[in-house]
Short mmCIF file of C-alpha atoms in Angstrom, two decimals:
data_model
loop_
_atom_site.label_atom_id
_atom_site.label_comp_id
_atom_site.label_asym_id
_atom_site.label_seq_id
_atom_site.Cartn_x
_atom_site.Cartn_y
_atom_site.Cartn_z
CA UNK A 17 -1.93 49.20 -37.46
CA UNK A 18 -3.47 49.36 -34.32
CA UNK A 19 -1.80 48.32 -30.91
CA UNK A 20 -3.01 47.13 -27.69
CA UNK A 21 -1.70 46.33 -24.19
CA UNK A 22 -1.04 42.64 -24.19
CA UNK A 23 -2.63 40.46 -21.84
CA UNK A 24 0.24 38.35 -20.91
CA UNK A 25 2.10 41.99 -20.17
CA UNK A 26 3.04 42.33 -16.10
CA UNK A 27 3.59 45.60 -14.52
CA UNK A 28 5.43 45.68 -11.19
CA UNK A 29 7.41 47.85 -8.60
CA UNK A 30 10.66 46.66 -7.78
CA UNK A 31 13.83 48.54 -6.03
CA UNK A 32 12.54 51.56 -6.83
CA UNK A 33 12.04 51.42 -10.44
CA UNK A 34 8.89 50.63 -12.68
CA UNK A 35 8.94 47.00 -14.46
CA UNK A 36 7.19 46.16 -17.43
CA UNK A 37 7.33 42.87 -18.46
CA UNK A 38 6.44 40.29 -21.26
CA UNK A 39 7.12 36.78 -20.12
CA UNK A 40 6.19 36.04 -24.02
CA UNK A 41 9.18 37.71 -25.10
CA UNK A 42 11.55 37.00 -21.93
CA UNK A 43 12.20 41.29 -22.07
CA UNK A 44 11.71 43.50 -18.95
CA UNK A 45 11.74 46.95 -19.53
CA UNK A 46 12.50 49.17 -16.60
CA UNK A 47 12.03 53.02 -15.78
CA UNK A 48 11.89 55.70 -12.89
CA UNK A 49 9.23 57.26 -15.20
CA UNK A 50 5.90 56.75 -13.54
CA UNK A 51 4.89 58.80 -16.36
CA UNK A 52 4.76 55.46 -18.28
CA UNK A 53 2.03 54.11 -16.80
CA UNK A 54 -0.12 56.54 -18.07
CA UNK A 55 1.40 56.03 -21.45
CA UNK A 56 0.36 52.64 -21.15
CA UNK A 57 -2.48 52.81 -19.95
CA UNK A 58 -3.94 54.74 -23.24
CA UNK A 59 -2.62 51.36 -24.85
CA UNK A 60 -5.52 49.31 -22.69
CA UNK A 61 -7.72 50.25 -26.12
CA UNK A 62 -6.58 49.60 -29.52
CA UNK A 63 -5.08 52.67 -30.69
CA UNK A 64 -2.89 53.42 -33.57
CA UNK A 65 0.88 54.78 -33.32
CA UNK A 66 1.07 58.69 -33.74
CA UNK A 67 4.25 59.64 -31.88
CA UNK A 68 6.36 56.35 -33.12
CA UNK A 69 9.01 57.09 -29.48
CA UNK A 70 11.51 55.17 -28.55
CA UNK A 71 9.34 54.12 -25.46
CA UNK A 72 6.67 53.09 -27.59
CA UNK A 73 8.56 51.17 -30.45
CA UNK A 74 10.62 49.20 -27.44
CA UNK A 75 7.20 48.36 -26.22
CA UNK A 76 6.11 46.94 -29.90
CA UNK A 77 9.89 45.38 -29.96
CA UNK A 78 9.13 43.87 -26.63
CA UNK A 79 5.45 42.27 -27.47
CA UNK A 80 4.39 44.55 -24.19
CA UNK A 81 2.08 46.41 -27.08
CA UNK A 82 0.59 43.83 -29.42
CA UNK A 83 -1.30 43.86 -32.58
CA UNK A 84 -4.89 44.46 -31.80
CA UNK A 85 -6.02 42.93 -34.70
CA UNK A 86 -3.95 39.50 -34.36
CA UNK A 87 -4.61 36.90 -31.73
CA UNK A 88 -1.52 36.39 -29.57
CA UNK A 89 0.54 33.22 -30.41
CA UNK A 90 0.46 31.99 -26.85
CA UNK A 91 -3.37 32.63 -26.59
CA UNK A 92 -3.54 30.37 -29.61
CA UNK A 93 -1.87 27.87 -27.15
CA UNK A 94 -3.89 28.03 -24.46
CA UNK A 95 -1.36 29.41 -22.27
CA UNK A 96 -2.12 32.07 -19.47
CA UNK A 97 -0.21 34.48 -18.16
CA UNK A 98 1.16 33.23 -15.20
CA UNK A 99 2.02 29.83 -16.77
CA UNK A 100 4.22 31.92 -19.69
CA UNK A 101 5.32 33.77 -16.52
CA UNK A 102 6.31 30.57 -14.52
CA UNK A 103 7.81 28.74 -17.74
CA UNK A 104 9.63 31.81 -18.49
CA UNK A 105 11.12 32.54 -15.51
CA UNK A 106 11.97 28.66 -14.69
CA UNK A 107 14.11 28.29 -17.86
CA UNK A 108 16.06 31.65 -17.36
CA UNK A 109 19.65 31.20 -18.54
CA UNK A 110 20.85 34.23 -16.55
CA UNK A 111 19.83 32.39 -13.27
CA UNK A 112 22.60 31.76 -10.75
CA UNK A 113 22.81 29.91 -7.61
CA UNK A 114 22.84 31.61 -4.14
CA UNK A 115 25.49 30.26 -1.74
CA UNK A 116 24.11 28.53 1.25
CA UNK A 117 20.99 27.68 3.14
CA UNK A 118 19.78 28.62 6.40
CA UNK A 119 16.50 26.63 6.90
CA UNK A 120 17.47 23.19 8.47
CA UNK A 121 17.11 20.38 6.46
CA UNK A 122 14.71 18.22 8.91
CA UNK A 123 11.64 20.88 9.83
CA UNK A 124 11.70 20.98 14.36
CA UNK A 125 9.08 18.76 15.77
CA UNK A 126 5.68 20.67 16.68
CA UNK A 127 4.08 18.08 18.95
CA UNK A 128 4.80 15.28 21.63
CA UNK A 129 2.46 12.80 20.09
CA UNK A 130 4.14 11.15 17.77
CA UNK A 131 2.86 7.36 16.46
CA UNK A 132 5.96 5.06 15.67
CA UNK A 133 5.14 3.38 12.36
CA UNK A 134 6.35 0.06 11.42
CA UNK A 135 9.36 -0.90 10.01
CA UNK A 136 9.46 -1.66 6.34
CA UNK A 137 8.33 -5.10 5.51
CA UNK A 138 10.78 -7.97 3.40
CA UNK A 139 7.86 -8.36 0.85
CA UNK A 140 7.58 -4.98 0.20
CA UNK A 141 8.43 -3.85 -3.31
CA UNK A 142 8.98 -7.26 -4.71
CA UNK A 143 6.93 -6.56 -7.89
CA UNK A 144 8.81 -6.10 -11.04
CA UNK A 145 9.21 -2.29 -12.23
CA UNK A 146 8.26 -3.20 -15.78
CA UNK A 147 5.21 -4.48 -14.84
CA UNK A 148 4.14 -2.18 -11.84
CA UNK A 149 5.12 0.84 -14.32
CA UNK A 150 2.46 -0.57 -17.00
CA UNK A 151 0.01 -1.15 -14.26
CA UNK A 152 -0.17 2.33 -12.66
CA UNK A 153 -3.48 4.36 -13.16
CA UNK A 154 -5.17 7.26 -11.13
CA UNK A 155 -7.89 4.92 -9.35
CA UNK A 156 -10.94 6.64 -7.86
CA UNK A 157 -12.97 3.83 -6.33
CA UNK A 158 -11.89 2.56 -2.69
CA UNK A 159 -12.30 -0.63 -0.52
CA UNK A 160 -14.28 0.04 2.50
CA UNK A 161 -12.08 -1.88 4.42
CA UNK A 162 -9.05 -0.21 5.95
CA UNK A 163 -5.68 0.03 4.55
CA UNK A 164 -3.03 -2.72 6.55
CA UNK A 165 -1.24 -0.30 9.15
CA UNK A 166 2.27 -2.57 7.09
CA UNK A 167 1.11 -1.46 3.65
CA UNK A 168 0.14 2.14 5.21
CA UNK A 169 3.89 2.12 7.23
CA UNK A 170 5.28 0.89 3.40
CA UNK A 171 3.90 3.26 1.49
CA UNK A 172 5.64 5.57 3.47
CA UNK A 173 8.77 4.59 4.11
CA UNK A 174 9.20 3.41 0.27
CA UNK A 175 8.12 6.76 -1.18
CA UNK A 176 9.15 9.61 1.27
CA UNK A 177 11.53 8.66 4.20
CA UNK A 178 14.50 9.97 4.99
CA UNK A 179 17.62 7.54 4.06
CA UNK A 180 19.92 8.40 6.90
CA UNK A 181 22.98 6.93 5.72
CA UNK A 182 22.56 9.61 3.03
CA UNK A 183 22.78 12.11 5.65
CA UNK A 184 25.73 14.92 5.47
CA UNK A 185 26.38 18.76 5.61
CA UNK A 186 23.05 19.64 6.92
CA UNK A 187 21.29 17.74 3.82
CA UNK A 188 19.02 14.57 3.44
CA UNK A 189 18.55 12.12 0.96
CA UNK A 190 15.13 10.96 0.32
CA UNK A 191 13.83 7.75 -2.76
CA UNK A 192 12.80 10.66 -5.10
CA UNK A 193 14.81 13.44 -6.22
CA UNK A 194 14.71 17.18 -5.52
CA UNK A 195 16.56 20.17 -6.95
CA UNK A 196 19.53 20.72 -4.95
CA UNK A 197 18.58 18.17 -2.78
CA UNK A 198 16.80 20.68 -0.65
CA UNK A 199 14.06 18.32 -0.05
CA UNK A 200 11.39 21.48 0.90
CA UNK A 201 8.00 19.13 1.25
CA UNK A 202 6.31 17.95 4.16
CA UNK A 203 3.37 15.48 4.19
CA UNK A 204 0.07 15.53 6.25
CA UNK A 205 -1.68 12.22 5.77
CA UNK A 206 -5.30 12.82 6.62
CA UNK A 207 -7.16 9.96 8.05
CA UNK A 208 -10.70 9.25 8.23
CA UNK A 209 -11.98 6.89 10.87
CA UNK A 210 -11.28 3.77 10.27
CA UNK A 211 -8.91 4.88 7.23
CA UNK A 212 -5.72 2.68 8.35
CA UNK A 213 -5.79 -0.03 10.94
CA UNK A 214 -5.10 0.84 14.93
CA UNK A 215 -4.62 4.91 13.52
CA UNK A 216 -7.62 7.26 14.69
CA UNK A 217 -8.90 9.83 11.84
CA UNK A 218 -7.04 12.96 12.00
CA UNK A 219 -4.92 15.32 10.53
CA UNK A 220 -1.04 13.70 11.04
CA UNK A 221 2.41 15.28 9.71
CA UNK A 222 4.43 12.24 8.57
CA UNK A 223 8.15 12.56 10.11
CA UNK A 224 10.31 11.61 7.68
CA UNK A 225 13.58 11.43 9.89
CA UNK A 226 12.02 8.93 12.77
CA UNK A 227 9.22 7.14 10.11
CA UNK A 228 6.16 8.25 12.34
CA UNK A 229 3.38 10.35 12.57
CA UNK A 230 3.17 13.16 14.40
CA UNK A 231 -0.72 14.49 15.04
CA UNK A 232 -1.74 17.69 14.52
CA UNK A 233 -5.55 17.22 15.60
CA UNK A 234 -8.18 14.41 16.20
CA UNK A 235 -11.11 16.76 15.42
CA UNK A 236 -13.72 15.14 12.65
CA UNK A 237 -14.68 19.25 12.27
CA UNK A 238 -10.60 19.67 11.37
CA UNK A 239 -9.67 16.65 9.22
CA UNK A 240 -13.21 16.33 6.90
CA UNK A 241 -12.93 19.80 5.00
CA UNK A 242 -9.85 17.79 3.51
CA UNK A 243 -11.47 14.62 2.39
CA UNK A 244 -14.66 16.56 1.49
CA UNK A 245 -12.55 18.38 -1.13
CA UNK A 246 -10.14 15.38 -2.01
CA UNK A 247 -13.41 13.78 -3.31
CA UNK A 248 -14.37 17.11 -4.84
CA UNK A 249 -11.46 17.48 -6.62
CA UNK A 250 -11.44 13.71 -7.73
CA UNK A 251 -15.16 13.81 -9.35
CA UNK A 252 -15.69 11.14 -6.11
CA UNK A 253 -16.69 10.22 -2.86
CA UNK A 254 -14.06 11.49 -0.06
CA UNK A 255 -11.22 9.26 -0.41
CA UNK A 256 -10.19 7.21 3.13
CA UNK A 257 -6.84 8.92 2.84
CA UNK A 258 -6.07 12.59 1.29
CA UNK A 259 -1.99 13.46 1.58
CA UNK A 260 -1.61 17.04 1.68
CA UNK A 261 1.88 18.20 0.59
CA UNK A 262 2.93 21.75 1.85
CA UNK A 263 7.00 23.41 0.99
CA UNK A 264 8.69 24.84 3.77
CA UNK A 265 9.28 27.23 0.64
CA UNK A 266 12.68 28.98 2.15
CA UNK A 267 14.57 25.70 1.95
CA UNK A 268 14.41 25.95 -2.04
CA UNK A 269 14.09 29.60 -2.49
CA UNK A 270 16.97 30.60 -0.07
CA UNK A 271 19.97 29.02 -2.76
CA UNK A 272 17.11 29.27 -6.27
CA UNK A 273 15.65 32.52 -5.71
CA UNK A 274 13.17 32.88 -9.10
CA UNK A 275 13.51 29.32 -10.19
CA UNK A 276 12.52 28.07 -6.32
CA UNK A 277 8.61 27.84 -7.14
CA UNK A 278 9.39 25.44 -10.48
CA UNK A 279 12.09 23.11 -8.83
CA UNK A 280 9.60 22.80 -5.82
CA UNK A 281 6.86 21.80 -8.59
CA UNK A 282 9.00 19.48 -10.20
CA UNK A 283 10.01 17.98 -7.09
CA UNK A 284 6.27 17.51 -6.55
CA UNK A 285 5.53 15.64 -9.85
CA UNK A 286 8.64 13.23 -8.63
CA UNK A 287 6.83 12.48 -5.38
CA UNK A 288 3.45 11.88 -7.32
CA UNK A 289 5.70 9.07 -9.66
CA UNK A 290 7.06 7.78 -6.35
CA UNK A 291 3.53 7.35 -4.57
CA UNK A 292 2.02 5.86 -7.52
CA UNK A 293 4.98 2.72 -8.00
CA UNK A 294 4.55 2.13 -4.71
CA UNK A 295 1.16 2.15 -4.16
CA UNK A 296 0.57 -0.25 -6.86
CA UNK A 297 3.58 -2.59 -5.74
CA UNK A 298 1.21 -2.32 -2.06
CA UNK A 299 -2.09 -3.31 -4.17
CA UNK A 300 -3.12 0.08 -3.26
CA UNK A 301 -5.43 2.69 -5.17
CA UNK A 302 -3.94 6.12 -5.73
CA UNK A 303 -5.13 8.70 -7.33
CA UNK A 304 -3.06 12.51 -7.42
CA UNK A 305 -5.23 15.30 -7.48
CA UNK A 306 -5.25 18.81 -8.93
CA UNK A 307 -6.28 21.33 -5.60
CA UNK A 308 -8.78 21.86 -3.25
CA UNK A 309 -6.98 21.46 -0.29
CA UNK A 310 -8.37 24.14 2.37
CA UNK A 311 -4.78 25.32 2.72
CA UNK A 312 -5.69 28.17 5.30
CA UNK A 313 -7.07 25.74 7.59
CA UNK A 314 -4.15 23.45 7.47
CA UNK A 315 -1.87 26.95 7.80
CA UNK A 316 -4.00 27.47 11.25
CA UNK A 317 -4.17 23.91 12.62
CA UNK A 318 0.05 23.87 12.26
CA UNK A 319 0.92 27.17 13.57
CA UNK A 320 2.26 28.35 10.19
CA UNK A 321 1.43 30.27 7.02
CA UNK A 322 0.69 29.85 3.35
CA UNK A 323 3.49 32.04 2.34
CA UNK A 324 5.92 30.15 4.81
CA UNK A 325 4.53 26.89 3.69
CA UNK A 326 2.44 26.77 0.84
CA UNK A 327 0.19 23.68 0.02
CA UNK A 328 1.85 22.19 -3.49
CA UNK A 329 0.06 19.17 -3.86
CA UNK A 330 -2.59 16.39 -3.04
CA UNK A 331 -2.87 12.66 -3.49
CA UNK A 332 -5.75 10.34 -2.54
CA UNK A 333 -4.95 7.07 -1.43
CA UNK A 334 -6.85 3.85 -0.08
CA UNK A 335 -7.33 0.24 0.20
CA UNK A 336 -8.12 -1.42 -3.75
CA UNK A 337 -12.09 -1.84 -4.34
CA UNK A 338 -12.58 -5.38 -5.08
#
């Protein structure tokens, strides 16, 4: 039988010692031996097993050396390497909780100019959740008329605001859920002109303690690259709205470590529910989207990075076509 290096195999350096991994089999192998990477690397051909080692045969064990002559079970499924990595490592059962967080739960104002949104309206949310549940679909065709500033201000508070009364220990509550309650995401609506009633286009953090927007720049040359690819990534025309979701990522990785990147992905998909119910209780068209975003511009307009807060998600929004 011949053997080959599989392609779902990651090699890494970490604390001083040589990792070899197969997220396939959940089994890191780790040496001091540099001298294994050579080994392995006569492995990146199909080769048969003369000197049957204990190196080697771990290897085999571990499904770090596959069958050349096999396809790989997960290639038969489609996956990829770093989604068996990520799935792996987000359902380890040796994971365990770091005490404590550092990064404060509400993220420091950047700017004075701030735009007080409306308070929530009675009617909002009066639709039944049977029916609104039924009626939800990904819509890609938008009114040219502007979204109500009340429905725009509801959409928001509804899906994303901070419930104060929840408020204790340095923690926030917020109408969807998030692992540990860290609550890592931050919004940026981005506004055309003439997007949302009595708002100017721009690029806008939404301020989920005080329900307002706080502007980040007015620029057409800043806040287009984000529509342009909202529509590109939604087979469209540039949506009037494109919500760009970042993760101040140390809020969830400082107590979840490995698992931080999943939790913040699943807290993700439970905004995306959140935005849709709502946005169809508001007669609004939403439509989540799957990348795109130029994150390194956003990273340069806010001062930040994409390693301290990494884009994690999009969602198109506007006013219903007729």
């Amino acid at each position: 039988r011949r053997y080959v290096v599989s392609k779902f195999a990651i090699v890494s350096w970490r604390d001083g010692e040589l990792q070899i991994t197969s997220p396939v089999t959940k089994t890191t192998l780790r040496t001091s031996d540099t001298s294994a990477l050579s080994l392995l690397a006569t492995f990146a051909s199909p080769r048969t097993i003369e000197d049957t080692s204990a190196l080697i045969r771990d290897w085999i064990a571990a499904a770090i050396l596959v069958d050349a002559d096999a396809p790989e079970p997960a290639a038969l499924h489609h996956w990829d390497r770093n989604a068996v990595a990520l799935q792996a490592s987000s359902r380890d059962p040796a994971w365990r909780k770091k005490p404590g967080m550092s990064t404060d739960a509400i993220a420091p104002r950047r700017s004075a100019m701030t735009i007080p949104l409306p308070a929530c309206s009675a009617r909002a949310g009066e639709r039944d959740l049977a029916a609104l549940l039924d009626a939800r679909r990904s819509r890609r065709n938008w009114s040219s008329h502007p979204i109500g500033i009340q429905a725009f201000s509801d959409l928001f508070w509804l899906s994303a605001r901070n419930r104060a009364a929840s408020r204790f220990q340095g923690h926030v509550s917020r109408p969807y859920p998030s692992g540990g309650a860290a609550y890592s995401l931050e919004l940026y609506p981005v506004l055309a002109d003439d997007a949302v009633e009595t708002i100017d286009g721009g690029v806008y953090r939404y301020l989920p303690d005080a329900h307002a927007l706080e502007l980040v720049s007015p620029f057409s040359a800043d806040w287009q690259p984000f529509l342009v690819a909202a529509g590109r990534a939604a087979g469209t025309m540039p949506p009037p709205v494109a919500i760009v979701i970042t993760s101040r990522f140390a809020r969830q990785s400082e107590e979840y470590s490995g698992l931080a990147y999943s939790l913040v992905l699943k807290e993700v998909g439970s905004l995306f529910q959140t935005l849709y119910v709502v946005a169809e209780s508001l007669g609004l068209a939403a439509c989540g989207l799957g990348g795109g975003t130029p994150a390194a511009l956003l990273a340069e307009l806010c001062n930040t990075t994409e390693l301290e807060e990494p884009v994690v998600g999009e969602f198109a929004i506007g006013a219903a076509a007729d």
